[in-house]
JSON list of C-alpha atoms in Angstrom, two decimals:
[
{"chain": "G", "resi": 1, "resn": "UNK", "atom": "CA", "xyz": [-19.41, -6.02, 6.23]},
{"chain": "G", "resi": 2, "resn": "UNK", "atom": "CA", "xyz": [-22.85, -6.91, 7.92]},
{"chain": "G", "resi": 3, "resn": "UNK", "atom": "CA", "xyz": [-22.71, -6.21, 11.51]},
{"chain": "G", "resi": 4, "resn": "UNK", "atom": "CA", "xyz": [-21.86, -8.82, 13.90]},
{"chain": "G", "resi": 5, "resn": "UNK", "atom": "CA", "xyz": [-21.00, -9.35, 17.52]},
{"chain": "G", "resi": 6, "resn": "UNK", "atom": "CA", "xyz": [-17.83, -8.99, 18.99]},
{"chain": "G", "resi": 7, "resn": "UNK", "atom": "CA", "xyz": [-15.12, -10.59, 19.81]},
{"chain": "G", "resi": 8, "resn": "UNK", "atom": "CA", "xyz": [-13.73, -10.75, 16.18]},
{"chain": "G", "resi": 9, "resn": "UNK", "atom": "CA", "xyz": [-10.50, -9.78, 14.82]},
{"chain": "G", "resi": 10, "resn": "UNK", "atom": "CA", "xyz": [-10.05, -6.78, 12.59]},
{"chain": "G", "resi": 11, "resn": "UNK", "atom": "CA", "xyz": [-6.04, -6.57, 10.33]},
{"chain": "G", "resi": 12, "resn": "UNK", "atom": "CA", "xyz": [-5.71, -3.04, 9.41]},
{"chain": "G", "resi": 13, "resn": "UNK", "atom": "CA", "xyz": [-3.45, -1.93, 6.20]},
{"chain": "G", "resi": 14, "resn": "UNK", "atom": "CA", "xyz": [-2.05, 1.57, 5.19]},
{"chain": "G", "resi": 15, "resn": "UNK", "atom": "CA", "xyz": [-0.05, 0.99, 2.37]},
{"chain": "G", "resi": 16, "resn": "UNK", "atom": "CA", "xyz": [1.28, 2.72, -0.58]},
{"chain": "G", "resi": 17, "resn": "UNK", "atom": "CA", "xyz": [2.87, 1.10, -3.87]},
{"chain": "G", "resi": 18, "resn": "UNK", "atom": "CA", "xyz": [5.82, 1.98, -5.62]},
{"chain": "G", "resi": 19, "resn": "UNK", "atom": "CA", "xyz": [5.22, 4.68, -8.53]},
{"chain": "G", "resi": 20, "resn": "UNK", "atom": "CA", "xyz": [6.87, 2.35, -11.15]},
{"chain": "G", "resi": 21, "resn": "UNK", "atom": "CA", "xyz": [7.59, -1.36, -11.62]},
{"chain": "G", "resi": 22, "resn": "UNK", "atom": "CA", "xyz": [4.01, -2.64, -10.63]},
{"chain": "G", "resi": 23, "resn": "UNK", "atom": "CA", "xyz": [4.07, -5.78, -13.63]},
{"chain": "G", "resi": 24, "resn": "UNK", "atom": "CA", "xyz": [2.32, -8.49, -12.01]},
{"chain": "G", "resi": 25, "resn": "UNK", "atom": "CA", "xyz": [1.06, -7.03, -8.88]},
{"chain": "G", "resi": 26, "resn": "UNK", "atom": "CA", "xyz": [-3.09, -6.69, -10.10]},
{"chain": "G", "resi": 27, "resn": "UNK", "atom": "CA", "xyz": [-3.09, -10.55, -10.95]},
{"chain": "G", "resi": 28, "resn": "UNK", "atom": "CA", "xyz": [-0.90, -11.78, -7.30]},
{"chain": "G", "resi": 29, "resn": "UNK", "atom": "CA", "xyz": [-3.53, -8.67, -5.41]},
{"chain": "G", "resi": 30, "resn": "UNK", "atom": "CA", "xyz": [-6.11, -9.83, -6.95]},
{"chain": "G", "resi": 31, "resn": "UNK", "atom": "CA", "xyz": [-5.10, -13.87, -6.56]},
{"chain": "G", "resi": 32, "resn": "UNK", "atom": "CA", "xyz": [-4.69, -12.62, -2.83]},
{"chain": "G", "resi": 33, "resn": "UNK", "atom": "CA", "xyz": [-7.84, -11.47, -2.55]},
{"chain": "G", "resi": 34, "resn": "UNK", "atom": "CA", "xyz": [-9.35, -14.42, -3.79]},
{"chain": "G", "resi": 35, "resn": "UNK", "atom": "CA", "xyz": [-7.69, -16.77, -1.14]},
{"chain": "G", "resi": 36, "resn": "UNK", "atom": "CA", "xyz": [-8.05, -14.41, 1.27]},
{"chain": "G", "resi": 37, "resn": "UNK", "atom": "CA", "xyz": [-11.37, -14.65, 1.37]},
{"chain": "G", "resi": 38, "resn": "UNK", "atom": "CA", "xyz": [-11.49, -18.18, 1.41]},
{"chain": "G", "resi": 39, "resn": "UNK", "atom": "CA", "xyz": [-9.62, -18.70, 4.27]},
{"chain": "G", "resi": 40, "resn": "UNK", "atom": "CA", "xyz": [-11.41, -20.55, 7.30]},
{"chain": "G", "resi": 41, "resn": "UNK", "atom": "CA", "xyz": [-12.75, -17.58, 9.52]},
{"chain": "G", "resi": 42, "resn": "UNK", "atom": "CA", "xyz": [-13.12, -14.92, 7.26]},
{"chain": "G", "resi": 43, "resn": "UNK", "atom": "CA", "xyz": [-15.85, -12.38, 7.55]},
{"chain": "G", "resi": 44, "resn": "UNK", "atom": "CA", "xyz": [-15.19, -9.56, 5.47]},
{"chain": "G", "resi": 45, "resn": "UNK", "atom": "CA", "xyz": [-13.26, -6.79, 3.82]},
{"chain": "G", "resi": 46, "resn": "UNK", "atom": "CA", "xyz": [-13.07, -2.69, 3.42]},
{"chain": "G", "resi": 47, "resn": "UNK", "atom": "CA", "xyz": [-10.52, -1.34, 0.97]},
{"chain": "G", "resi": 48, "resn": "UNK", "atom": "CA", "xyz": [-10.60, 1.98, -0.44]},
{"chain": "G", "resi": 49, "resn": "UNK", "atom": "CA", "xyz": [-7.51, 4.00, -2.35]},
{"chain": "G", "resi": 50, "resn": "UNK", "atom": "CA", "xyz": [-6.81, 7.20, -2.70]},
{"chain": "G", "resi": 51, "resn": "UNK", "atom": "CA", "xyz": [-5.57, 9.05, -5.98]},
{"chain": "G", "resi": 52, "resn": "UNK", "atom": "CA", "xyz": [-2.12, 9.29, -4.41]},
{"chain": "G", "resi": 53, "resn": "UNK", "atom": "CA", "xyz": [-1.64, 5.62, -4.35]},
{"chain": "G", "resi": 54, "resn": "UNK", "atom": "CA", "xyz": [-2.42, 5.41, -0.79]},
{"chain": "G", "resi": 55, "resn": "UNK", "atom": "CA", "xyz": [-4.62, 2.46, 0.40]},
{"chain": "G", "resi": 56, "resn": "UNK", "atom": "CA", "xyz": [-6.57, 1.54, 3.30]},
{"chain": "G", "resi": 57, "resn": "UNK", "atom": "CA", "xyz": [-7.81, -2.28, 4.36]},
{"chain": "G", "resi": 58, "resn": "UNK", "atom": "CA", "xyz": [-9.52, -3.64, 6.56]},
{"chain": "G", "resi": 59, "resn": "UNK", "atom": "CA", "xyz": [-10.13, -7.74, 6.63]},
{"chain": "G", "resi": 60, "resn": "UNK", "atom": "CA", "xyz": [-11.84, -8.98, 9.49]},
{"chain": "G", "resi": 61, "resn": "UNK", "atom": "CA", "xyz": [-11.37, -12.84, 10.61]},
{"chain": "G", "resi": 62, "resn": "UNK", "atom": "CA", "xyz": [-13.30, -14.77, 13.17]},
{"chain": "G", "resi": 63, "resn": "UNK", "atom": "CA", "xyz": [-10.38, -15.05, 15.40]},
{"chain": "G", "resi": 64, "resn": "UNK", "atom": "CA", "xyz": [-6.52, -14.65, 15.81]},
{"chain": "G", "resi": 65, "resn": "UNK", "atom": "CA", "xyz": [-5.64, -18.35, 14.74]},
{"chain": "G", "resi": 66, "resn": "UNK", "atom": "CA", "xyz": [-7.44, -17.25, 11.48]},
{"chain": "G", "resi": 67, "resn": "UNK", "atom": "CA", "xyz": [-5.01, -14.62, 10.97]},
{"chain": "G", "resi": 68, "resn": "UNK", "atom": "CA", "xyz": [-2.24, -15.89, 11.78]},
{"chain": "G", "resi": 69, "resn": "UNK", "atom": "CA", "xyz": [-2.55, -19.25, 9.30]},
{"chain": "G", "resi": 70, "resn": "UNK", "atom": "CA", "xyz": [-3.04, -16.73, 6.66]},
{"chain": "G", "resi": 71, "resn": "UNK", "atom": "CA", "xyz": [-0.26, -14.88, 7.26]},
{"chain": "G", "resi": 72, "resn": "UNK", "atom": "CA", "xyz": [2.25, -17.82, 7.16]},
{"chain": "G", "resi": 73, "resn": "UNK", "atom": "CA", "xyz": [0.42, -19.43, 4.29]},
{"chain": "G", "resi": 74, "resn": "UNK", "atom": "CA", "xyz": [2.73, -20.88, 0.97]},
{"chain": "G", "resi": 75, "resn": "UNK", "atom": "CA", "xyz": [1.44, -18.99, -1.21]},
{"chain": "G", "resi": 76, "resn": "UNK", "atom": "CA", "xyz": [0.82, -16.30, 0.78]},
{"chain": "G", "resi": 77, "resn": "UNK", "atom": "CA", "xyz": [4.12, -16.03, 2.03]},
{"chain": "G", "resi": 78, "resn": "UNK", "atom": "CA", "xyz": [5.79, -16.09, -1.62]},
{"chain": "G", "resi": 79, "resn": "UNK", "atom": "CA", "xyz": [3.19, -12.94, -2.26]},
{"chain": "G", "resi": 80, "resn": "UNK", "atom": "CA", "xyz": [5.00, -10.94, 0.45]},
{"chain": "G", "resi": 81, "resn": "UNK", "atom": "CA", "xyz": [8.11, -11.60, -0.37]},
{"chain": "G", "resi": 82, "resn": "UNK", "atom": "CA", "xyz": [7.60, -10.27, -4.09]},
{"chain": "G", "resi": 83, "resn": "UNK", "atom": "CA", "xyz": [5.57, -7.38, -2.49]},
{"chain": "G", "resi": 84, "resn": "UNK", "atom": "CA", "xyz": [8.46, -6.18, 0.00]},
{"chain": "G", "resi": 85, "resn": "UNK", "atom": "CA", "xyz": [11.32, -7.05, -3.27]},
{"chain": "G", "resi": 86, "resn": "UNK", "atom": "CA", "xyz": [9.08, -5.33, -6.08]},
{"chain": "G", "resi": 87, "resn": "UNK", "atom": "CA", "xyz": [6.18, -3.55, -5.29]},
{"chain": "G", "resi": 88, "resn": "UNK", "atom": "CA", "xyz": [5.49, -1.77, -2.08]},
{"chain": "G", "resi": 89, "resn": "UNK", "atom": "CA", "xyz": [6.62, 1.53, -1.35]},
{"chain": "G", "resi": 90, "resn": "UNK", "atom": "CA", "xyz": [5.66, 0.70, 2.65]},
{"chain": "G", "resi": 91, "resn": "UNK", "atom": "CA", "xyz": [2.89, -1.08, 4.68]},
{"chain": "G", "resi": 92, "resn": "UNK", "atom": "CA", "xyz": [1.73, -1.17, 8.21]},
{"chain": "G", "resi": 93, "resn": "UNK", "atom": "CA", "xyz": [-0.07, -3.61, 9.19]},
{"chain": "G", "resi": 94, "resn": "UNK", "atom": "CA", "xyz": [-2.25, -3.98, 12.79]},
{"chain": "G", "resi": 95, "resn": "UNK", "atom": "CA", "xyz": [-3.88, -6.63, 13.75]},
{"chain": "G", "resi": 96, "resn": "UNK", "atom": "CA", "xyz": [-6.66, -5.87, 16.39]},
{"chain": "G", "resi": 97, "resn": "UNK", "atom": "CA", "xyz": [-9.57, -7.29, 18.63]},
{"chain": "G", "resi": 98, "resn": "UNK", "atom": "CA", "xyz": [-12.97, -5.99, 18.17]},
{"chain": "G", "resi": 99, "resn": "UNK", "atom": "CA", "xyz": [-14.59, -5.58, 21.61]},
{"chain": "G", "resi": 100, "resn": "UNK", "atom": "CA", "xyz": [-17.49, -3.09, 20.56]},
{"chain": "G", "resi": 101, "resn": "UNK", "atom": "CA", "xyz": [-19.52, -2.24, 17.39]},
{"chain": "G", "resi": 102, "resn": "UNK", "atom": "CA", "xyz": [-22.30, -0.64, 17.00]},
{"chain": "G", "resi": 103, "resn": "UNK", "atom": "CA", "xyz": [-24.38, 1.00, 14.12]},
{"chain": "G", "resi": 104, "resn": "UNK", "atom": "CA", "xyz": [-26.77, 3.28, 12.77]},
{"chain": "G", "resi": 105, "resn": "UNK", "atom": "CA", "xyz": [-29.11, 2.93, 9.77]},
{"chain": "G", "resi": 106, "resn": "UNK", "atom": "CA", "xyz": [-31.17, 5.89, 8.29]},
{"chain": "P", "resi": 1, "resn": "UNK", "atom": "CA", "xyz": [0.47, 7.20, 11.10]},
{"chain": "P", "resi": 2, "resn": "UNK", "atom": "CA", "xyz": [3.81, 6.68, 12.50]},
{"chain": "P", "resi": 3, "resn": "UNK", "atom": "CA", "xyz": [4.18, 2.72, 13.47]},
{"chain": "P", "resi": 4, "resn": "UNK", "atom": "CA", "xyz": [3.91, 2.62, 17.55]},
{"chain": "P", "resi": 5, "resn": "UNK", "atom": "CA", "xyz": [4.13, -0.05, 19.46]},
{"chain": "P", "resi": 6, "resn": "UNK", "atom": "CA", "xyz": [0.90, -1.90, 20.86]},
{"chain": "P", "resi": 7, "resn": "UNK", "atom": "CA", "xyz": [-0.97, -2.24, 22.47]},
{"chain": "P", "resi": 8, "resn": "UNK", "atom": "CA", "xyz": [-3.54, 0.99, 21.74]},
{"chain": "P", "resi": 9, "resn": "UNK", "atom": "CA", "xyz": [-6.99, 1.24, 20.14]},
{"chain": "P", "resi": 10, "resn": "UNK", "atom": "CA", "xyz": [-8.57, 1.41, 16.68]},
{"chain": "P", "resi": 11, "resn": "UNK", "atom": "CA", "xyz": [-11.81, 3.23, 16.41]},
{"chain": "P", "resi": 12, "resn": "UNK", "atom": "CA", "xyz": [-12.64, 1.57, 13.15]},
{"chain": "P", "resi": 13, "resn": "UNK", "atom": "CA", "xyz": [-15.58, 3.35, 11.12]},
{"chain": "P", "resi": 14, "resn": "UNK", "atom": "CA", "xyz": [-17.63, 2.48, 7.44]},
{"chain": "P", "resi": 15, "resn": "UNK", "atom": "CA", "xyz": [-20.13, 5.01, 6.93]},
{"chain": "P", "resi": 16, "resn": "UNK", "atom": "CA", "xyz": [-22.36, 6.59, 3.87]},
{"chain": "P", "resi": 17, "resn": "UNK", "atom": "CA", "xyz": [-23.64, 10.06, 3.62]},
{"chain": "P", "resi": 18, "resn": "UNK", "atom": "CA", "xyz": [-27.12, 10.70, 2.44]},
{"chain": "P", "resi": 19, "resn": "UNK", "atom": "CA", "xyz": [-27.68, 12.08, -0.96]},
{"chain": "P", "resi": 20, "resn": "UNK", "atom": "CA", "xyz": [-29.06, 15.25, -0.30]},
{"chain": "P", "resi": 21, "resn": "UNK", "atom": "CA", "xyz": [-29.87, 17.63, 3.19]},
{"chain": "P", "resi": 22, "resn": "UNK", "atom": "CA", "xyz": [-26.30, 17.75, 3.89]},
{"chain": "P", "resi": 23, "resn": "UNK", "atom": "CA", "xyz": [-26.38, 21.26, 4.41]},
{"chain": "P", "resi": 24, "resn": "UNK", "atom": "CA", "xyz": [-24.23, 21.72, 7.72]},
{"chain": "P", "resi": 25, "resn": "UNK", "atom": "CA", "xyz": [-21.98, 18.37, 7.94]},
{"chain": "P", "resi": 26, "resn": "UNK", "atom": "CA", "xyz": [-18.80, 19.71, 6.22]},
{"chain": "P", "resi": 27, "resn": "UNK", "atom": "CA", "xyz": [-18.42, 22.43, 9.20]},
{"chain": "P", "resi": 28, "resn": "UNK", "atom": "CA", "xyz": [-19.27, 19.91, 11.68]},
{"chain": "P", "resi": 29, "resn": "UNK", "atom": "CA", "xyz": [-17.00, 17.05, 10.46]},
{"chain": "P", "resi": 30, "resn": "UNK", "atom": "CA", "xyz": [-14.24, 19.49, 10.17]},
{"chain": "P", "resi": 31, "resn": "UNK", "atom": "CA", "xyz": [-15.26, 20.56, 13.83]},
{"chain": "P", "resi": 32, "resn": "UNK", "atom": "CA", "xyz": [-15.12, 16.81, 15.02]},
{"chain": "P", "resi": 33, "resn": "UNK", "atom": "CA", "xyz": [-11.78, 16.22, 13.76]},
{"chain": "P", "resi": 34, "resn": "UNK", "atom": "CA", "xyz": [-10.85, 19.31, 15.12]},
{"chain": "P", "resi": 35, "resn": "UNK", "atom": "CA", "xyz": [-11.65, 18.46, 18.45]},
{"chain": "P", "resi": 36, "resn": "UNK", "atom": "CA", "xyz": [-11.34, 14.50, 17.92]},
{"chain": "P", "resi": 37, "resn": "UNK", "atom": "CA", "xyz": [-7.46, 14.66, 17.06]},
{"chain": "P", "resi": 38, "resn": "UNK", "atom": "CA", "xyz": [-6.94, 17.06, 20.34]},
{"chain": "P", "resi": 39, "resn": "UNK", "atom": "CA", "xyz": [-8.64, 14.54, 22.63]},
{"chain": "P", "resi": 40, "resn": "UNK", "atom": "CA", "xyz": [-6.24, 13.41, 25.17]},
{"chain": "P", "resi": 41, "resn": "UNK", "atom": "CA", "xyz": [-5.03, 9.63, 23.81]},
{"chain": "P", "resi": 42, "resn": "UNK", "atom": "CA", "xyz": [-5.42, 10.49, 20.35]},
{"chain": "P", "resi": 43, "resn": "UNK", "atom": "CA", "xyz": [-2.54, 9.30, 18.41]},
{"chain": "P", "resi": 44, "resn": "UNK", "atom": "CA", "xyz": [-3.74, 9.57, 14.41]},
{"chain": "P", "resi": 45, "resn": "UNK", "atom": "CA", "xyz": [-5.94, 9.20, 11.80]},
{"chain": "P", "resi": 46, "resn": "UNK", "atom": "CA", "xyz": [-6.61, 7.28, 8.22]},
{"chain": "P", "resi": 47, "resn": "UNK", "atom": "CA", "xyz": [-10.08, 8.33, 6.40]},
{"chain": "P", "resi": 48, "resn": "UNK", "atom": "CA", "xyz": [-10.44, 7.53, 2.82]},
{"chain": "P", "resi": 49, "resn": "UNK", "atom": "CA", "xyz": [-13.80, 8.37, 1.01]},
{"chain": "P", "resi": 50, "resn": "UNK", "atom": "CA", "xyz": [-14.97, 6.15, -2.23]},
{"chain": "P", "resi": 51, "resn": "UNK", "atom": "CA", "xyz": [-16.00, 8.13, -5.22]},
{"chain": "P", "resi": 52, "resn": "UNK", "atom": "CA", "xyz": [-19.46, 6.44, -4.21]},
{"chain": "P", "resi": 53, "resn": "UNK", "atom": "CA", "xyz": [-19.81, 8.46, -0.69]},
{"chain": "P", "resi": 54, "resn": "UNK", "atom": "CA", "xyz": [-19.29, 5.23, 1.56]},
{"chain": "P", "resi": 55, "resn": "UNK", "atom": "CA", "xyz": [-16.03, 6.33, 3.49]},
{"chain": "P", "resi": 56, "resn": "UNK", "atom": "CA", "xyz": [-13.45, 4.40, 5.94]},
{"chain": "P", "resi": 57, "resn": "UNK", "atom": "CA", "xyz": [-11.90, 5.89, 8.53]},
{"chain": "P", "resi": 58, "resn": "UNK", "atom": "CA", "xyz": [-9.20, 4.95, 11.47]},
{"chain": "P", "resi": 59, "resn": "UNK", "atom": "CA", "xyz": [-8.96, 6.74, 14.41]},
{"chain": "P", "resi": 60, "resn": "UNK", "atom": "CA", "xyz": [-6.14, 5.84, 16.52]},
{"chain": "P", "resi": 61, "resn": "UNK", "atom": "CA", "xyz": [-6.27, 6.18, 20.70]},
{"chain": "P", "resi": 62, "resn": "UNK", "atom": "CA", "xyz": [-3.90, 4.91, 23.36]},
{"chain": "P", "resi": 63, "resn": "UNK", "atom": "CA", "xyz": [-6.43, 3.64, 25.48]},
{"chain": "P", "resi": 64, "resn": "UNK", "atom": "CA", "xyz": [-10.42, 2.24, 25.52]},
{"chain": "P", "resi": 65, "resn": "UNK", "atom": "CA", "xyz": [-10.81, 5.54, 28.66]},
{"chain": "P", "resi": 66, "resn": "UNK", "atom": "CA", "xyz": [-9.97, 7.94, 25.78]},
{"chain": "P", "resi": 67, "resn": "UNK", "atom": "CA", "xyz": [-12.38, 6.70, 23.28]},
{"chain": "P", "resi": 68, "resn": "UNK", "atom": "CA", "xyz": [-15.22, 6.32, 25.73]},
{"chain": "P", "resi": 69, "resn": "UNK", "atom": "CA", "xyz": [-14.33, 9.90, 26.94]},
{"chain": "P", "resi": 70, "resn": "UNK", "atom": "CA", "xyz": [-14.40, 11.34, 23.40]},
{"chain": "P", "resi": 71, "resn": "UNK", "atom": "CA", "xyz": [-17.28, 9.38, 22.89]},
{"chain": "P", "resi": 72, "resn": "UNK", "atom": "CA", "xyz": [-19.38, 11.39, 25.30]},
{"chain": "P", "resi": 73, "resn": "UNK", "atom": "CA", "xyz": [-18.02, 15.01, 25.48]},
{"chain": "P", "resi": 74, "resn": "UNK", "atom": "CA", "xyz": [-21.21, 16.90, 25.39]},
{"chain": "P", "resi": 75, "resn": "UNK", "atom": "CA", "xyz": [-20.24, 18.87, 21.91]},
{"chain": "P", "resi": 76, "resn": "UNK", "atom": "CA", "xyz": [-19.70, 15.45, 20.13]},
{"chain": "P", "resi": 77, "resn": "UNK", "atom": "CA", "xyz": [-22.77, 14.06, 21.55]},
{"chain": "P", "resi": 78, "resn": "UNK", "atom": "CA", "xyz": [-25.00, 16.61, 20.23]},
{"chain": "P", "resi": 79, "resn": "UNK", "atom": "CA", "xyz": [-23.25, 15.90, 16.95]},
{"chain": "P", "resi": 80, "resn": "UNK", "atom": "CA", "xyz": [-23.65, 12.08, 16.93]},
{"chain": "P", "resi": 81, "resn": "UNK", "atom": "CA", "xyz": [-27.35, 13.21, 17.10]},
{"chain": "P", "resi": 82, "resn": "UNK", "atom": "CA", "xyz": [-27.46, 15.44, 14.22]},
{"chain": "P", "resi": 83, "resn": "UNK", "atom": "CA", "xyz": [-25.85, 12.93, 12.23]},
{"chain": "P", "resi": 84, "resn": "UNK", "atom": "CA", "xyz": [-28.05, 10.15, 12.97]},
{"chain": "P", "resi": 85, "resn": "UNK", "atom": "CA", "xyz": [-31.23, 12.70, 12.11]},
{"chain": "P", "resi": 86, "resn": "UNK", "atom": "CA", "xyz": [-30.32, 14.92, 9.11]},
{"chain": "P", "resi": 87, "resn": "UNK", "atom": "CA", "xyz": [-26.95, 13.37, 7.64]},
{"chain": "P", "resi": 88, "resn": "UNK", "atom": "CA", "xyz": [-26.04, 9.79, 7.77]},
{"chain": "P", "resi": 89, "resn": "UNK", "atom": "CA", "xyz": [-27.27, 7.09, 5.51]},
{"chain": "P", "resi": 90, "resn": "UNK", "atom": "CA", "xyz": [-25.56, 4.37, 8.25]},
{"chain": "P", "resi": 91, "resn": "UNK", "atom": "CA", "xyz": [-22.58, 3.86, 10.07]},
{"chain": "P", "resi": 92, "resn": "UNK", "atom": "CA", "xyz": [-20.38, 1.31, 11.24]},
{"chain": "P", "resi": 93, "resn": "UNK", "atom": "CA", "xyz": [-18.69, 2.15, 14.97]},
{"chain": "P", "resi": 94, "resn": "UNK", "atom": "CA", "xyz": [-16.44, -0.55, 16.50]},
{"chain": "P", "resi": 95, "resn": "UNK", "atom": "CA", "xyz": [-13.45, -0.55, 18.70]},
{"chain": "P", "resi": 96, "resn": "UNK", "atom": "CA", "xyz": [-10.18, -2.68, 18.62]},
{"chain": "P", "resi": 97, "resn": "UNK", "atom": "CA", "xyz": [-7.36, -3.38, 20.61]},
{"chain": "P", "resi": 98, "resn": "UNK", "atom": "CA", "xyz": [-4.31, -3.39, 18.64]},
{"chain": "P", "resi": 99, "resn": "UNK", "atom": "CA", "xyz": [-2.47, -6.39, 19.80]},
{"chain": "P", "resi": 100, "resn": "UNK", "atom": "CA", "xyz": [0.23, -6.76, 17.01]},
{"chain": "P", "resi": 101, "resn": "UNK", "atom": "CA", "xyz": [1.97, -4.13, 14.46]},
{"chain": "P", "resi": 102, "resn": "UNK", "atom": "CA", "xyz": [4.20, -4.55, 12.03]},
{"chain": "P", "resi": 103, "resn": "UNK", "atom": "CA", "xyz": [5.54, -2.72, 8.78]},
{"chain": "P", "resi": 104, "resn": "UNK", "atom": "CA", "xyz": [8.12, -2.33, 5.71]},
{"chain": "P", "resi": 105, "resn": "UNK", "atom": "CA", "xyz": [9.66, 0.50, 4.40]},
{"chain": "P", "resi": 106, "resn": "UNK", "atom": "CA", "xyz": [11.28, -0.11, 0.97]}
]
């Protein structure tokens, strides 16, 4: 994400899918993704897995309100459902305020 | 990291290696997180690198007076500054209050 000046709102995922079972999950991620992004107050998004299936997120939304519509959207809400019934072995999810940032360039 | 409760603090960072000239940064980084993770406040850590060298890391702390602490013991200082000149492409530094958690176990 470009740098920009706090206060913004960072969620933060750890999560790790299940080993087997994972039908449909790439299209509803990537479908997730898609709205995600969309979504009034969105600013940007860090995801990066490991071999072991581990991944780590980070979204960042203009503000809490942002966040929270998300979270309790349709859709949305049918996409965690599945998740928690088919796919995920766990998540944690954070959500957090940005109150500093700063940065570097070579 | 094990779920806590909130609130605490996210040290959220993106950052990119250079190339080449990186002669030096393994034993450093390992040194950081070394003395990093014993920092009083620290609570844990996520860091995933991309094939491509851009890396995201989470570094968790109980309170803003532990970060800022960390953030200028004398030893990390010095190595903040040999990042910035020899190693670092750029970096992305910004702290967050974790308001909210939540997770799933399957």
């Amino acid at each position: 994400m470009t740098p920009i000046t706090p206060p913004y709102y960072a969620v933060i995922i750890t999560q790790k899918l299940k080993d087997t079972g994972l039908e449909g999950y790439d299209e509803m991620a990537a479908r997730m993704v898609e709205l995600g992004t969309k979504w009034p107050g969105y600013l940007g998004r860090e995801s990066v897995a490991r071999a072991d299936g581990h991944e780590l997120t980070v979204i960042y939304y203009a503000d809490a309100e942002s966040i929270a519509g998300w979270k309790a959207d349709v859709e949305h809400l049918e996409a965690q459902r599945l998740g928690r019934e088919r796919w995920y072995e766990y998540y944690d999810v954070q959500i957090a305020r940005v109150e500093r940032a700063y940065s570097f360039r070579s």
